[in-house]
XYZ file of C-alpha atoms in Angstrom:
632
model
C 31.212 0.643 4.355
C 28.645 0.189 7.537
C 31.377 0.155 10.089
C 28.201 0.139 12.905
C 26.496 -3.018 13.697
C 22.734 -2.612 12.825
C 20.940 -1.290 16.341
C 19.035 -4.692 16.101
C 19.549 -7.667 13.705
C 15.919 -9.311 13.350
C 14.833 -12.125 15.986
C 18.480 -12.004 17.605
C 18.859 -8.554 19.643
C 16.348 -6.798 21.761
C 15.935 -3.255 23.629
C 17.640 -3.342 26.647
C 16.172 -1.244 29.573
C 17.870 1.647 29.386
C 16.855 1.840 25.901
C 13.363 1.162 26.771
C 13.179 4.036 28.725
C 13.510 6.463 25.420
C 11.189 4.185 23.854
C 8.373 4.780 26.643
C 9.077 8.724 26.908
C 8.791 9.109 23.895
C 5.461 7.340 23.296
C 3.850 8.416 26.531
C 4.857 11.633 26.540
C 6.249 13.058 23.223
C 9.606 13.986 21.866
C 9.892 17.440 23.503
C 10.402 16.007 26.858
C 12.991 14.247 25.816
C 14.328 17.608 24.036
C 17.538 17.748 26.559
C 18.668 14.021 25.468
C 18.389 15.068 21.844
C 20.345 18.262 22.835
C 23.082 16.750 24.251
C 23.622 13.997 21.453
C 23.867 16.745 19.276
C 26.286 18.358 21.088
C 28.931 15.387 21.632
C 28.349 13.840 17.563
C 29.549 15.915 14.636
C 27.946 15.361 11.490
C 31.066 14.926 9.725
C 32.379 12.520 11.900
C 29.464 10.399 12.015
C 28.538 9.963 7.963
C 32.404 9.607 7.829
C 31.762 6.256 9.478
C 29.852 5.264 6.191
C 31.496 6.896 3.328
C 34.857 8.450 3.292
C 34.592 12.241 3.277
C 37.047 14.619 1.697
C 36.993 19.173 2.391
C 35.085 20.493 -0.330
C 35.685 24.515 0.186
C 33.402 25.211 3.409
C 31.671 21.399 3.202
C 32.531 17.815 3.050
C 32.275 16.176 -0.268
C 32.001 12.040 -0.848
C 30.002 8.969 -2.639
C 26.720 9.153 -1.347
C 25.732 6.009 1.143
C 22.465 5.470 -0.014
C 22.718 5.254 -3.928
C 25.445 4.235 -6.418
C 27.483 6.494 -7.791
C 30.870 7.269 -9.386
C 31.109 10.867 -9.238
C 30.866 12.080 -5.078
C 27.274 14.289 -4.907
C 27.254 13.884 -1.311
C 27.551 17.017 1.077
C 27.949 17.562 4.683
C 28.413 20.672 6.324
C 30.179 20.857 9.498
C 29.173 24.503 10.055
C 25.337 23.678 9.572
C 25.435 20.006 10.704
C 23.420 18.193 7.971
C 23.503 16.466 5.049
C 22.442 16.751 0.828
C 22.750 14.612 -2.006
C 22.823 16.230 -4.948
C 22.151 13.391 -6.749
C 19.274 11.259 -5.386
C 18.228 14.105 -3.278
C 18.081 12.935 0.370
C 18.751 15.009 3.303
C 18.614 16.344 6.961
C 20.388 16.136 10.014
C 22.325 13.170 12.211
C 18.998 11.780 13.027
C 17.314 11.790 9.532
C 20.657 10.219 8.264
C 20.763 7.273 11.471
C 17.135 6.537 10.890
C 17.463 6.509 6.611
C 21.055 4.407 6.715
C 20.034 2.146 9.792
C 16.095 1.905 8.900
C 15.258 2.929 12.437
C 12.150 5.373 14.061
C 13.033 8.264 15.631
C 13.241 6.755 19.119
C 15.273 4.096 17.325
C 17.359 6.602 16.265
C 17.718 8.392 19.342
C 18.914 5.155 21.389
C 20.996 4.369 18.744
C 23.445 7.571 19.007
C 22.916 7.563 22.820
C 24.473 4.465 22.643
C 27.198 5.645 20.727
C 28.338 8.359 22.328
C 27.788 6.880 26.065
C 25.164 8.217 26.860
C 22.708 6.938 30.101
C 19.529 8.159 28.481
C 18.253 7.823 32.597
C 19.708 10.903 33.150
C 17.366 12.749 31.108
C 13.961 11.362 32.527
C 11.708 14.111 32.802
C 9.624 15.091 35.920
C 6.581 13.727 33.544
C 8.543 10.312 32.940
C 6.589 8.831 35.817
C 4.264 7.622 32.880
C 7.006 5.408 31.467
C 6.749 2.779 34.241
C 3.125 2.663 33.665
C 3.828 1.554 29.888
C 6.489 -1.137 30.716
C 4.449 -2.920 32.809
C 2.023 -2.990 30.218
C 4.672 -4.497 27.694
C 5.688 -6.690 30.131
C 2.164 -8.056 30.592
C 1.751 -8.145 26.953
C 4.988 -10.382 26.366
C 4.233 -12.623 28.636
C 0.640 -12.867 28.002
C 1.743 -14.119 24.258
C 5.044 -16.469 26.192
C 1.798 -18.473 28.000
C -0.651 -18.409 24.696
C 2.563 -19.785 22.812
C 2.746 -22.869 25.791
C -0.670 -23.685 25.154
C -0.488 -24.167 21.904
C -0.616 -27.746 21.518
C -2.695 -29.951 21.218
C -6.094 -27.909 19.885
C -4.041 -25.514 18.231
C -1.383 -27.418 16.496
C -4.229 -29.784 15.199
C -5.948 -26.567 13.524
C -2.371 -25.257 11.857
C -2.031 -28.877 10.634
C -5.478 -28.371 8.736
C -3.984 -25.431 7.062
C -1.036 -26.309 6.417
C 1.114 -24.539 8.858
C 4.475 -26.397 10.021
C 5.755 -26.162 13.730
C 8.613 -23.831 12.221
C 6.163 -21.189 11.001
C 4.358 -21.522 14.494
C 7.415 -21.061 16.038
C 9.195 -18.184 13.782
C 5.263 -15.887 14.648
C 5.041 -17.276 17.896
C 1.770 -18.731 17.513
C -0.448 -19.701 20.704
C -3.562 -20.655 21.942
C -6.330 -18.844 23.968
C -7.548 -21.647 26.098
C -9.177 -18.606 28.662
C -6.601 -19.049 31.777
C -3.578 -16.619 30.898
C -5.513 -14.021 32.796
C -5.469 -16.123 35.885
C -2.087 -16.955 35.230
C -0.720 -12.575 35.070
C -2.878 -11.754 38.760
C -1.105 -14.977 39.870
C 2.308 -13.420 38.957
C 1.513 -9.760 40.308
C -0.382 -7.950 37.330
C -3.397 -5.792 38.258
C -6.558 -6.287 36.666
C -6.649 -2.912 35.405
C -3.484 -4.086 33.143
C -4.893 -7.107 32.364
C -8.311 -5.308 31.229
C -5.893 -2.211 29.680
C -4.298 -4.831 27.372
C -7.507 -6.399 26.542
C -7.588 -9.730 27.954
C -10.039 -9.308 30.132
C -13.432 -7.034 29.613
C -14.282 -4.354 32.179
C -17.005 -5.888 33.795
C -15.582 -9.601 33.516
C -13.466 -11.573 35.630
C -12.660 -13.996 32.734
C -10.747 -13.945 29.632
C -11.699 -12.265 26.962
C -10.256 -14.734 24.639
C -11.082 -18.451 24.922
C -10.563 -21.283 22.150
C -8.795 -19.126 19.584
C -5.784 -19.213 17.573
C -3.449 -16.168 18.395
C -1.111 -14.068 16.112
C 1.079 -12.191 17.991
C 1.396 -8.793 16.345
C 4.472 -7.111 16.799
C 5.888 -3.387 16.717
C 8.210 -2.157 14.103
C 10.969 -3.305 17.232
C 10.005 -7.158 16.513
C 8.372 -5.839 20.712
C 4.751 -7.320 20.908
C 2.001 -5.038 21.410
C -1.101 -7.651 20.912
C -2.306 -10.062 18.866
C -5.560 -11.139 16.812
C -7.512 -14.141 17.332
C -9.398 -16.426 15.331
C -12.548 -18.464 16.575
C -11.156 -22.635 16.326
C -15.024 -23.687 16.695
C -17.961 -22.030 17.348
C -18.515 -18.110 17.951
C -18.825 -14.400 17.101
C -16.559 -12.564 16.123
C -14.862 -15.069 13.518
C -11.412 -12.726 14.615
C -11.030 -10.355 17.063
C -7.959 -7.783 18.235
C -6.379 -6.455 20.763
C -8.408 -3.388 21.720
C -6.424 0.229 21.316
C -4.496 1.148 23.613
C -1.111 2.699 24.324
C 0.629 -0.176 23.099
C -1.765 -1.382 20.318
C -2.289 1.205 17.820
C -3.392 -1.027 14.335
C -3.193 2.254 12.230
C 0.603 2.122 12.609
C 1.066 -1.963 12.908
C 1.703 -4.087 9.964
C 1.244 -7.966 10.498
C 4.475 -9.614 10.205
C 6.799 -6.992 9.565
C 9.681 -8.453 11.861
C 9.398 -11.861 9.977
C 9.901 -9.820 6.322
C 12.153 -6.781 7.353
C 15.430 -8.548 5.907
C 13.796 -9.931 2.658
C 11.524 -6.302 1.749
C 15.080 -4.991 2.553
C 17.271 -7.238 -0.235
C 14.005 -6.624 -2.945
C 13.078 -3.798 -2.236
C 9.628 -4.920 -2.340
C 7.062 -5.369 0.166
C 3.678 -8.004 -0.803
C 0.838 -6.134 0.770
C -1.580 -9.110 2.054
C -5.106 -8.834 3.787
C -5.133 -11.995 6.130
C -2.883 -13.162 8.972
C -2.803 -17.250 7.383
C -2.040 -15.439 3.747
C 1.368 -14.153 5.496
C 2.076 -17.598 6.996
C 1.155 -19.414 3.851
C 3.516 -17.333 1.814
C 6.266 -17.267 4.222
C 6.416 -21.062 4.891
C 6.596 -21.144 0.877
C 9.022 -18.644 0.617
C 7.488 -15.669 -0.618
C 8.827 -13.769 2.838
C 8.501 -10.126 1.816
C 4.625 -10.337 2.704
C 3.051 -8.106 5.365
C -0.458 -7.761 6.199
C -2.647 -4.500 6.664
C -4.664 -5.181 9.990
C -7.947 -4.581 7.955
C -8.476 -3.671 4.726
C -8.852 -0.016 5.519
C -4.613 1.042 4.841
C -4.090 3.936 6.545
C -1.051 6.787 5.900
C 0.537 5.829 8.569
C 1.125 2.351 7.411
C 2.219 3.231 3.905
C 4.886 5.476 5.565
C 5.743 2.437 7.407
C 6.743 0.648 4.663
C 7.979 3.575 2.802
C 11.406 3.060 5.164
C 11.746 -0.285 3.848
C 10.876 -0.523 0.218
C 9.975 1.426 -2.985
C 7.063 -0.576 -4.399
C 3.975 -2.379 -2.936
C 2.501 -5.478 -4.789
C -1.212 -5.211 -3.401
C -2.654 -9.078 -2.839
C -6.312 -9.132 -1.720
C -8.507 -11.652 -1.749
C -10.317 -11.699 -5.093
C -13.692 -10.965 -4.005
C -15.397 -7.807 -4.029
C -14.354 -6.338 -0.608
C -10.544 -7.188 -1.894
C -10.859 -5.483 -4.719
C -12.714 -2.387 -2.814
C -9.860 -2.372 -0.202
C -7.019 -1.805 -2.641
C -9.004 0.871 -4.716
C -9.015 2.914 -1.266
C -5.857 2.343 -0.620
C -4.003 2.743 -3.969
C -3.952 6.257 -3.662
C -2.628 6.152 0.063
C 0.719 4.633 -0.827
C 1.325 6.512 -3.983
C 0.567 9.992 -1.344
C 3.531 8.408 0.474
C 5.427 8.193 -2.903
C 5.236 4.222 -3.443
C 5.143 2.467 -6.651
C 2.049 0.333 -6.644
C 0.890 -2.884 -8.867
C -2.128 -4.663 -8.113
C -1.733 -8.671 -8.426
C -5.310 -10.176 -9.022
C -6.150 -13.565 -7.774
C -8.924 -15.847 -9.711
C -12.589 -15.859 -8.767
C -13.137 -16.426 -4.810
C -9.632 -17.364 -3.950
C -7.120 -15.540 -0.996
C -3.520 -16.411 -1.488
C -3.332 -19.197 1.399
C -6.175 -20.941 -0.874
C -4.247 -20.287 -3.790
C -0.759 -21.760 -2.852
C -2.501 -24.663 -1.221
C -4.080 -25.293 -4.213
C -1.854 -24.426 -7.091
C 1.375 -23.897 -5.204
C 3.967 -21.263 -4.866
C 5.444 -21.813 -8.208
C 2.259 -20.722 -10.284
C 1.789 -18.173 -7.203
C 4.974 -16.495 -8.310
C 4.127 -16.593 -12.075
C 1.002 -16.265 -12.310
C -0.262 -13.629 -9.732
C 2.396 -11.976 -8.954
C 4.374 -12.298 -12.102
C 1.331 -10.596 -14.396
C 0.676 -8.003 -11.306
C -0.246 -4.410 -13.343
C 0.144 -0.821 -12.122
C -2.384 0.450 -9.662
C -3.486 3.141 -12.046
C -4.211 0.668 -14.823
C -5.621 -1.935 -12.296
C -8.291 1.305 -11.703
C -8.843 2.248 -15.068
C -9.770 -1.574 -15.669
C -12.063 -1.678 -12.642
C -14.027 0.990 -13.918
C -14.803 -0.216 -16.872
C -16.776 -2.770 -15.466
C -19.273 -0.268 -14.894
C -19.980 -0.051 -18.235
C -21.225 -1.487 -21.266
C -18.197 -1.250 -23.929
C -19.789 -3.374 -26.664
C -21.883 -0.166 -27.200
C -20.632 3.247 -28.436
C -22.564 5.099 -26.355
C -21.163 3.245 -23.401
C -17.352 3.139 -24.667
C -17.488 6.849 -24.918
C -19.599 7.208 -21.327
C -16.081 5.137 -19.989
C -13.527 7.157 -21.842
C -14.736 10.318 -20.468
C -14.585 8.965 -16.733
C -11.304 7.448 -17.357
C -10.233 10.999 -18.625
C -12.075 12.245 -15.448
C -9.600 9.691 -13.399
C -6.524 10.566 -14.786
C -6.722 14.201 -14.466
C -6.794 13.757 -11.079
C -3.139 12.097 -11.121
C -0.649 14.713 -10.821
C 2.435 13.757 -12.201
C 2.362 15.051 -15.798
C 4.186 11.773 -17.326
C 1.947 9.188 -15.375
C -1.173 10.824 -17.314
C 0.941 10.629 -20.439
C 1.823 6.958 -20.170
C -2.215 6.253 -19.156
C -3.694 8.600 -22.412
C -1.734 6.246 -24.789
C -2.698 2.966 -22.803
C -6.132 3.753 -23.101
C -5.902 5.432 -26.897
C -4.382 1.478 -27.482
C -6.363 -0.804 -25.738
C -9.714 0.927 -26.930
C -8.952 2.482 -30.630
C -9.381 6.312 -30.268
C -7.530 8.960 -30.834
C -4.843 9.566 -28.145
C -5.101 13.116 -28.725
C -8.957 13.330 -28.105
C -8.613 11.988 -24.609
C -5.315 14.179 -23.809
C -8.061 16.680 -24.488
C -10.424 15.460 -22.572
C -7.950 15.115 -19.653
C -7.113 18.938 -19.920
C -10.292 19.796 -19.854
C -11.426 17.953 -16.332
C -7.763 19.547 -14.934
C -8.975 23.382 -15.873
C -11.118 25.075 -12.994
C -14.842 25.800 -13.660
C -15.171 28.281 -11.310
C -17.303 31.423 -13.350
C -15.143 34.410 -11.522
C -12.197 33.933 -10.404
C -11.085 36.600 -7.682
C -8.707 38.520 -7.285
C -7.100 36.613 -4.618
C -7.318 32.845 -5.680
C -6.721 30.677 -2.213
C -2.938 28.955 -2.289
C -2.257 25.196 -2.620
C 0.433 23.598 -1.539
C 0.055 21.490 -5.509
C -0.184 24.805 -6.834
C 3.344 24.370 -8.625
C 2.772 20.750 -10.195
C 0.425 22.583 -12.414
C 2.387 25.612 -13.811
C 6.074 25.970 -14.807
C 7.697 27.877 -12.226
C 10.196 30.401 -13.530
C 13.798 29.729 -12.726
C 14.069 33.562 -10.870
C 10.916 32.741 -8.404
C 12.567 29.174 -7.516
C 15.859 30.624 -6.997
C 14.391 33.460 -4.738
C 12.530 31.114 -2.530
C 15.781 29.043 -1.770
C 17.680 32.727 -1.243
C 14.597 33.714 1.311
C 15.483 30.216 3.293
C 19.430 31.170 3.566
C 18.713 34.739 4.879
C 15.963 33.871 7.616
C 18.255 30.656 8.815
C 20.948 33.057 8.768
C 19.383 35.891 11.070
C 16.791 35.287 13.269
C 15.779 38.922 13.549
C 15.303 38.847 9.712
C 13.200 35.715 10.086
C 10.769 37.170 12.763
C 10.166 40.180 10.434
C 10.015 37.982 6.658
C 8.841 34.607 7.588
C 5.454 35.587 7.454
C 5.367 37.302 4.412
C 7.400 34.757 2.654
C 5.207 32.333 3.693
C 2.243 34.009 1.784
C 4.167 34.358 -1.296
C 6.226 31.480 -1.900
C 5.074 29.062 -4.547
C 6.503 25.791 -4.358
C 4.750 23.664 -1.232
C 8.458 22.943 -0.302
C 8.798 26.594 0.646
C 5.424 27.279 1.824
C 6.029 24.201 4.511
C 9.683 25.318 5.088
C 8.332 29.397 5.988
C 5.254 27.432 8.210
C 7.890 25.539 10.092
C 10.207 29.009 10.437
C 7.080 30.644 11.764
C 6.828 28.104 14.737
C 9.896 27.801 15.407
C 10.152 31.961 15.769
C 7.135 31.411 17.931
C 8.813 28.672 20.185
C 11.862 30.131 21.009
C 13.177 26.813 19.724
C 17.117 26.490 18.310
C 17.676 28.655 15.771
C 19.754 26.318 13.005
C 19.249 24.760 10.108
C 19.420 21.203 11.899
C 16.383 22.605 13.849
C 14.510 23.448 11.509
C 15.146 20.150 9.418
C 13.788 17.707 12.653
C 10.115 18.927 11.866
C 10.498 18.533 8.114
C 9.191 15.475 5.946
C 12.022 13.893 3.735
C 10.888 15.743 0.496
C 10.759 19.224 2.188
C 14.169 18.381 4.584
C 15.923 17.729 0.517
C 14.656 20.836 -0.568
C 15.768 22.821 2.752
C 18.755 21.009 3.250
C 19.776 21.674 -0.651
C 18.653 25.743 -0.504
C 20.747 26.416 2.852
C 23.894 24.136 1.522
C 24.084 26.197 -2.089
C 27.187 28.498 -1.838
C 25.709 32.241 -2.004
C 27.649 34.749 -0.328
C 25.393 37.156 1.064
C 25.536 40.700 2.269
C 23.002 43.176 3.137
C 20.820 40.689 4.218
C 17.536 43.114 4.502
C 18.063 44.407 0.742
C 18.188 40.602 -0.492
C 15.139 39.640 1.266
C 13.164 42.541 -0.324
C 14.303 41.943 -3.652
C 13.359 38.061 -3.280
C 9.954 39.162 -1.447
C 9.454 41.522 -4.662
C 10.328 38.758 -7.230
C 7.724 36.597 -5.278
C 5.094 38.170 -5.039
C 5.613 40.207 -8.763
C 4.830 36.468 -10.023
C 2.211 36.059 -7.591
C 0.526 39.197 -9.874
C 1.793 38.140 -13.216
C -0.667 34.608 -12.357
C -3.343 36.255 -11.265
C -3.336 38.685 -14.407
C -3.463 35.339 -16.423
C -6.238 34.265 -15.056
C -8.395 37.671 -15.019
C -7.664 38.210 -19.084
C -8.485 34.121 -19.433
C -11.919 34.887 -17.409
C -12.216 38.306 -19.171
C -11.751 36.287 -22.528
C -14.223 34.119 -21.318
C -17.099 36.164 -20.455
C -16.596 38.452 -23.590
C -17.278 35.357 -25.577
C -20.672 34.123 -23.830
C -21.843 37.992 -23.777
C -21.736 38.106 -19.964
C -21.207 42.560 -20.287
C -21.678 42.701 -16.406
C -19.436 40.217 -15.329
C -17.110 41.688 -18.058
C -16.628 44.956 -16.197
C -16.279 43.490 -12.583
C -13.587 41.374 -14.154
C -11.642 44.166 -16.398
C -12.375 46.380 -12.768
C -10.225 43.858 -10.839
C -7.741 43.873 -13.309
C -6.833 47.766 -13.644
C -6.869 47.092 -9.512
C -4.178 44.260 -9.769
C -2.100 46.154 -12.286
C -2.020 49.356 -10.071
C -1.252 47.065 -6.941
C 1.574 45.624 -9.459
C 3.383 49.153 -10.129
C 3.768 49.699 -6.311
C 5.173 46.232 -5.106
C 9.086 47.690 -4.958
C 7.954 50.784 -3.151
C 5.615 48.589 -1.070
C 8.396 45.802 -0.178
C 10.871 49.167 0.947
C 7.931 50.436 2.883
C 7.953 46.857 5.123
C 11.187 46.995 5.100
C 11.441 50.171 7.045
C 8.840 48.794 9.774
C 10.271 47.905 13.079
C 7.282 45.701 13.965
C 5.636 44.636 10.760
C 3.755 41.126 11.954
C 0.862 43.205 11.906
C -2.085 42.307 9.604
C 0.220 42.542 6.456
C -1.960 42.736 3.406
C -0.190 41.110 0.308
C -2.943 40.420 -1.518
């Protein structure tokens, strides 16, 4: 059981100043200056000790064995290693170090994170300012003006304002829960009254550069609010006449609308409990739906969703039920940003509204109940939401134009990479449009193969290069040996990680041997826990899960050829395939020239293969081998 009190339960605690002040370093002047804080709350918090505070923990030969916190489970998967300080599930896969596990089991940013163990462990995170922390004042003043720029818009609501939210529907409660206010052009005067500067009033964007009024004048504001329920701006709407119908905050230091999400504070507890977040396009669709009780519904800041944003709501939920207005930009916006959610590894559905309508129209009209059942209760999958929008472009009452669609749906799906998705897709379509399933599994193979006419001999590496071949058990199992050995020597590490980087197959590892490479180059702390921090979550599991496996390792050097052989022996074995495919290919079109070149690369590859052990043993014997290594 959660035997901490959440770091902040919504709309009831805030930041206090001390915790502010990691906030600000951290945004003003990155994480590395606050490098000896982090240092010293990894000194004074063990690992054990601190998931023990979540799930009880029992010795487990060298490790720590127990139920994992963050999925059910009756047999323990979860592992924590004293010795290495972090943290695998064997079952649902998650992993890292004390702040990875703080920010997954608290839902907390880094900074978040970082107060939150300060706090723990009594820690005055003033201690640590910086010589560059002189920029953090700078920044609280500029919250400070922020707050109480939106405390005076939220006085002034009444009576122009309230009148308009009565119009549409908006009770004093909803006002009150976003903090609504009114721009009646005289908070500016109000801040220089109280002490601000007019550079912080123009840095915050109430007032224009060359303008010694407000900026805003007779519009509604929506406070807009930082994943710390902190303000950092607002948007506007226009109550009567004038251009722009909304308007932001500009960007600044504070107001960054890539990372923002309107309402988030309001929803955090409810996308928690469903595990579902309703992605909305317009500031009155979130209050319209919230008043009605529909309160897991954010709002993108434009329809443009950005990756940052879909990470955002990747720490609260696993699935996003798009809700755009149902008019042509709506529909254009979620196409873009379909695929940016799934790249953050969200489940997406698309619920479609009728005609012309936006979801504040809709329950004012209809009501919440049919809301609920009939948008998002027949919401589809984002892929088939797609697939159905491109078939608009075409004619399917004809043959000739049924056919023109199948082959661009084919063309669609073989860009989605997960193997079972385009599965599920081929028979959907095979169904709803009475062709063979196997024709456009065909089809779909086809668009996946390369066209390229030669192939050389050394074909560029992607980091997807895995999700499209099966991986031999041996080459997976020496990439997770290579991670041990460099973690566990730093001398071996300078010498292999560059060569392992070249060779290794799955992205995990090719990420994991980037990140050893810096962290050789930065003299930075030489443990797994280090090396974790500047992971993502997928390639911290697969790190965390290669260093935690019990090998028992000798002869370090003679490992990490043998692995570096096995590697790069595959890396051969592929590029064979594809010279005899090509060679194949060109004897069959009667291409005798291009024949040749090919069949001449190939004897070269072969001979290059019969000399990778004494090659490997030659490196091996180098004393300074980061110097232009040739493994191609």
């Amino acid at each position: 059981m959660n035997q901490f009190p959440p770091f902040f339960a919504a709309g009831k605690q805030e930041f206090s100043d001390r915790w502010r002040i990691i906030d600000l370093q951290m945004e003003m002047i990155g994480i590395r200056a606050a490098q000896s804080l982090i240092e010293a709350i990894r000194e004074r918090i063990d690992m054990v000790d601190l998931v023990g505070r979540y799930t009880s923990l029992r010795p487990s030969g060298s490790n720590y064995m127990g139920r994992c916190p963050f999925h059910e489970e009756k047999t323990p998967s979860f592992s924590v290693s004293r010795e290495k300080q972090v943290y695998h599930c064997f079952g649902c896969g998650k992993s890292g170090n004390l702040f990875n596990f703080v920010m997954e089991i608290e839902h907390l940013a880094f900074p978040e994170a970082v107060a939150f163990l300060a706090e723990l462990v009594g820690i005055d995170p003033a201690s640590y300012q910086t010589a560059q922390s002189n920029f953090s004042p700078r920044l609280q003043v500029l919250r400070t003006a922020v707050e109480r720029a939106v405390a005076l818009f939220a006085q002034r609501l009444s009576p122009v304002g309230e009148a308009y939210l009565r119009q549409r529907g908006i009770s004093g409660e909803t006002a009150r829960a976003f903090q609504l206010g009114y721009a009646d052009g005289r908070v500016g005067e109000v801040l220089l009254q109280e002490g601000f500067s007019p550079d912080v009033l123009r840095e915050i964007g109430l007032r224009l550069p060359s303008h010694r009024r407000d900026r805003f004048f007779d519009r509604l504001i929506f406070p807009i609010a930082d994943a710390r329920e902190k303000p950092v701006g607002w948007g506007a709407r226009i109550l009567h006449t004038g251009h722009p119908k909304y308007l932001n905050s500009p960007e600044s230091p504070l107001f960054r609308k890539r990372v923002l999400l309107y309402g988030l504070p309001q929803a955090r507890a409810a996308m928690l409990e469903k595990g579902e977040a309703v992605l909305l396009e317009g500031y009155m669709d979130v209050l319209q739906l919230w008043q009605a009780g529909v309160r897991h519904v954010v709002a993108s800041l434009g329809t443009s969703l950005t990756r940052e944003q879909a990470l955002l709501l990747r720490r609260y939920v696993s699935r996003v039920i798009f809700c755009y207005d149902g008019d042509a930009a709506g529909a254009h916006g979620m196409q873009r940003a379909i695929a940016t959610l799934e790249e953050a590894g969200l489940a997406v559905r698309v619920a479609r509204l009728p005609g012309e309508h936006d979801p504040d129209e809709f329950v004012r009209s209809f009501g919440v109940a049919s809301f609920e059942r009939n948008v998002l209760g027949k919401s589809v999958a984002g892929q088939q939401y797609l697939l159905e929008v491109l078939a608009q472009q075409y004619d399917l009452s004809d043959p000739q134009g049924r056919a023109a669609y199948l082959t661009a749906a084919a063309a669609h799906l073989s860009k989605v990479e997960n193997a079972i998705v385009r599965e599920e897709y081929v028979r959907w379509l095979a169904d709803n449009y009475h062709v063979s399933a196997g024709a456009i599994a065909r089809e779909v193979e086809k668009q996946r193969k390369p066209t390229d006419s030669a192939p050389p001999l050394a074909v560029p590496r992607s980091a997807k290069a895995e999700e499209h071949t099966e991986i031999p058990p041996a080459v997976r199992g020496a990439e997770r040996i290579m991670v041990r050995l460099l973690l566990a020597d730093r001398d071996l590490a300078e010498k292999y990680a560059e060569p392992f980087g070249q060779l290794a197959v799955t992205s995990q590892a090719v990420r994991t041997a980037q990140h050893l490479r810096e962290l050789c180059d930065a003299f930075q702390p030489w443990t797994p826990e280090a090396l974790i921090q500047q992971l993502d979550p997928e390639e911290a599991a697969w790190t965390a899960e290669s260093v935690m496996t019990a090998w028992e390792v000798t002869a370090l050097e003679r490992w990490a050829v043998d692995c570096l052989y096995q590697l790069d022996a595959y890396r051969c074995q592929q590029a064979s395939k594809r010279l005899l495919a090509a060679i194949a290919q060109a004897e069959a079109a009667g291409e005798v020239q291009r024949m040749a070149t090919l069949q001449q690369q190939h004897l070269a590859l072969e001979r290059q293969r019969r000399g990778l052990r004494r090659k490997w043993q030659q490196f091996a014997a180098q004393s300074h081998p980061r110097n232009a290594l040739q493994t191609q």
